[in-house]
């Protein structure tokens, strides 16, 4: 039961962030710590719409992983929560980077 609560608590957080990025579209790129630290002139050289869409998708995948982990741990085994957190950690390392310029290089116009 503990695994269920650990996963289900994060589902609305990730779903809310995905909804925020979906509603704000290209303006949501300004919410990203690495991106908003770049100079304003340099930010214009990046595809802000694609940045927001990719982050929205990453949050949706995180919400789906946590929801699957919550349902799996409630119905079958608490190990589903462990697997959900492992997937979430993989997504974190895949979606987020330390260096802003390298992280957003693929979005350069």
mmCIF file of C-alpha atoms in Angstrom:
data_model
loop_
_atom_site.group_PDB
_atom_site.id
_atom_site.type_symbol
_atom_site.label_atom_id
_atom_site.label_comp_id
_atom_site.label_asym_id
_atom_site.label_seq_id
_atom_site.Cartn_x
_atom_site.Cartn_y
_atom_site.Cartn_z
ATOM 1 C CA UNK A 1 0.000 0.000 0.000
ATOM 2 C CA UNK A 2 2.943 2.314 0.669
ATOM 3 C CA UNK A 3 4.090 2.032 -2.969
ATOM 4 C CA UNK A 4 0.618 3.013 -4.143
ATOM 5 C CA UNK A 5 0.659 6.245 -2.145
ATOM 6 C CA UNK A 6 4.234 7.057 -3.160
ATOM 7 C CA UNK A 7 3.261 6.837 -6.835
ATOM 8 C CA UNK A 8 -0.260 8.249 -6.784
ATOM 9 C CA UNK A 9 0.910 11.404 -4.982
ATOM 10 C CA UNK A 10 3.066 12.352 -7.978
ATOM 11 C CA UNK A 11 0.492 11.684 -10.704
ATOM 12 C CA UNK A 12 -1.381 15.004 -10.264
ATOM 13 C CA UNK A 13 1.911 16.889 -9.982
ATOM 14 C CA UNK A 14 3.250 15.578 -13.288
ATOM 15 C CA UNK A 15 -0.148 15.777 -14.987
ATOM 16 C CA UNK A 16 -0.534 19.376 -13.805
ATOM 17 C CA UNK A 17 2.892 20.300 -15.148
ATOM 18 C CA UNK A 18 2.059 18.645 -18.470
ATOM 19 C CA UNK A 19 -1.205 20.601 -18.599
ATOM 20 C CA UNK A 20 0.640 23.821 -17.802
ATOM 21 C CA UNK A 21 3.098 23.232 -20.638
ATOM 22 C CA UNK A 22 0.253 22.276 -22.980
ATOM 23 C CA UNK A 23 -1.733 25.428 -22.215
ATOM 24 C CA UNK A 24 1.133 27.917 -22.198
ATOM 25 C CA UNK A 25 2.762 26.486 -25.352
ATOM 26 C CA UNK A 26 5.936 28.426 -26.291
ATOM 27 C CA UNK A 27 5.670 30.731 -23.264
ATOM 28 C CA UNK A 28 6.217 27.677 -21.026
ATOM 29 C CA UNK A 29 9.816 27.424 -22.215
ATOM 30 C CA UNK A 30 10.524 30.435 -20.008
ATOM 31 C CA UNK A 31 9.647 28.326 -16.961
ATOM 32 C CA UNK A 32 12.576 25.985 -17.550
ATOM 33 C CA UNK A 33 15.528 26.846 -15.345
ATOM 34 C CA UNK A 34 18.249 26.231 -17.913
ATOM 35 C CA UNK A 35 16.439 28.010 -20.695
ATOM 36 C CA UNK A 36 15.476 31.154 -18.796
ATOM 37 C CA UNK A 37 19.097 31.596 -17.688
ATOM 38 C CA UNK A 38 20.163 32.103 -21.306
ATOM 39 C CA UNK A 39 20.327 35.723 -22.474
ATOM 40 C CA UNK A 40 17.059 36.964 -24.016
ATOM 41 C CA UNK A 41 18.698 37.504 -27.406
ATOM 42 C CA UNK A 42 20.031 33.955 -27.419
ATOM 43 C CA UNK A 43 16.625 32.525 -26.445
ATOM 44 C CA UNK A 44 15.230 33.805 -29.737
ATOM 45 C CA UNK A 45 17.533 31.404 -31.590
ATOM 46 C CA UNK A 46 15.703 28.348 -30.191
ATOM 47 C CA UNK A 47 12.407 26.695 -31.137
ATOM 48 C CA UNK A 48 10.454 27.451 -27.963
ATOM 49 C CA UNK A 49 7.373 25.555 -29.153
ATOM 50 C CA UNK A 50 9.335 22.321 -29.558
ATOM 51 C CA UNK A 51 11.025 22.806 -26.185
ATOM 52 C CA UNK A 52 7.650 23.182 -24.463
ATOM 53 C CA UNK A 53 6.150 20.227 -26.365
ATOM 54 C CA UNK A 54 9.041 17.908 -25.491
ATOM 55 C CA UNK A 55 8.883 18.864 -21.818
ATOM 56 C CA UNK A 56 5.104 18.375 -21.837
ATOM 57 C CA UNK A 57 5.622 14.891 -23.262
ATOM 58 C CA UNK A 58 8.254 14.101 -20.650
ATOM 59 C CA UNK A 59 5.851 15.107 -17.857
ATOM 60 C CA UNK A 60 3.068 13.045 -19.420
ATOM 61 C CA UNK A 61 5.331 9.990 -19.556
ATOM 62 C CA UNK A 62 6.281 10.537 -15.923
ATOM 63 C CA UNK A 63 2.616 10.785 -14.910
ATOM 64 C CA UNK A 64 1.788 7.637 -16.870
ATOM 65 C CA UNK A 65 4.681 5.722 -15.290
ATOM 66 C CA UNK A 66 3.596 6.761 -11.808
ATOM 67 C CA UNK A 67 -0.045 5.895 -12.521
ATOM 68 C CA UNK A 68 0.965 2.459 -13.823
ATOM 69 C CA UNK A 69 3.154 1.967 -10.757
ATOM 70 C CA UNK A 70 0.321 2.967 -8.431
ATOM 71 C CA UNK A 71 -2.196 0.644 -10.079
ATOM 72 C CA UNK A 72 0.309 -2.207 -10.295
ATOM 73 C CA UNK A 73 1.357 -1.870 -6.665
ATOM 74 C CA UNK A 74 -2.254 -1.704 -5.519
ATOM 75 C CA UNK A 75 -3.386 -4.749 -7.496
ATOM 76 C CA UNK A 76 -0.303 -6.963 -7.724
ATOM 77 C CA UNK A 77 2.908 -6.079 -5.911
ATOM 78 C CA UNK A 78 4.739 -3.161 -4.360
ATOM 79 C CA UNK A 79 7.572 -3.821 -6.789
ATOM 80 C CA UNK A 80 5.565 -1.995 -9.441
ATOM 81 C CA UNK A 81 6.182 1.217 -7.485
ATOM 82 C CA UNK A 82 9.910 0.500 -7.504
ATOM 83 C CA UNK A 83 9.755 -0.061 -11.262
ATOM 84 C CA UNK A 84 7.795 3.176 -11.712
ATOM 85 C CA UNK A 85 10.462 5.139 -9.856
ATOM 86 C CA UNK A 86 13.195 3.453 -11.909
ATOM 87 C CA UNK A 87 11.399 4.491 -15.108
ATOM 88 C CA UNK A 88 10.946 7.989 -13.739
ATOM 89 C CA UNK A 89 14.660 8.250 -12.943
ATOM 90 C CA UNK A 90 15.495 7.082 -16.464
ATOM 91 C CA UNK A 91 13.190 9.778 -17.863
ATOM 92 C CA UNK A 92 14.832 12.401 -15.668
ATOM 93 C CA UNK A 93 18.280 11.546 -16.945
ATOM 94 C CA UNK A 94 17.024 11.439 -20.531
ATOM 95 C CA UNK A 95 14.936 14.638 -20.488
ATOM 96 C CA UNK A 96 16.943 16.967 -18.276
ATOM 97 C CA UNK A 97 20.541 18.185 -18.559
ATOM 98 C CA UNK A 98 23.027 20.182 -16.512
ATOM 99 C CA UNK A 99 24.315 22.446 -19.276
ATOM 100 C CA UNK A 100 21.603 24.605 -20.868
ATOM 101 C CA UNK A 101 23.408 25.197 -24.144
ATOM 102 C CA UNK A 102 24.018 21.498 -24.730
ATOM 103 C CA UNK A 103 20.528 20.600 -23.515
ATOM 104 C CA UNK A 104 18.838 22.913 -26.019
ATOM 105 C CA UNK A 105 21.293 22.476 -28.895
ATOM 106 C CA UNK A 106 18.853 20.228 -30.743
ATOM 107 C CA UNK A 107 16.255 23.031 -30.672
ATOM 108 C CA UNK A 108 18.486 25.613 -32.343
ATOM 109 C CA UNK A 109 16.802 27.276 -35.335
#
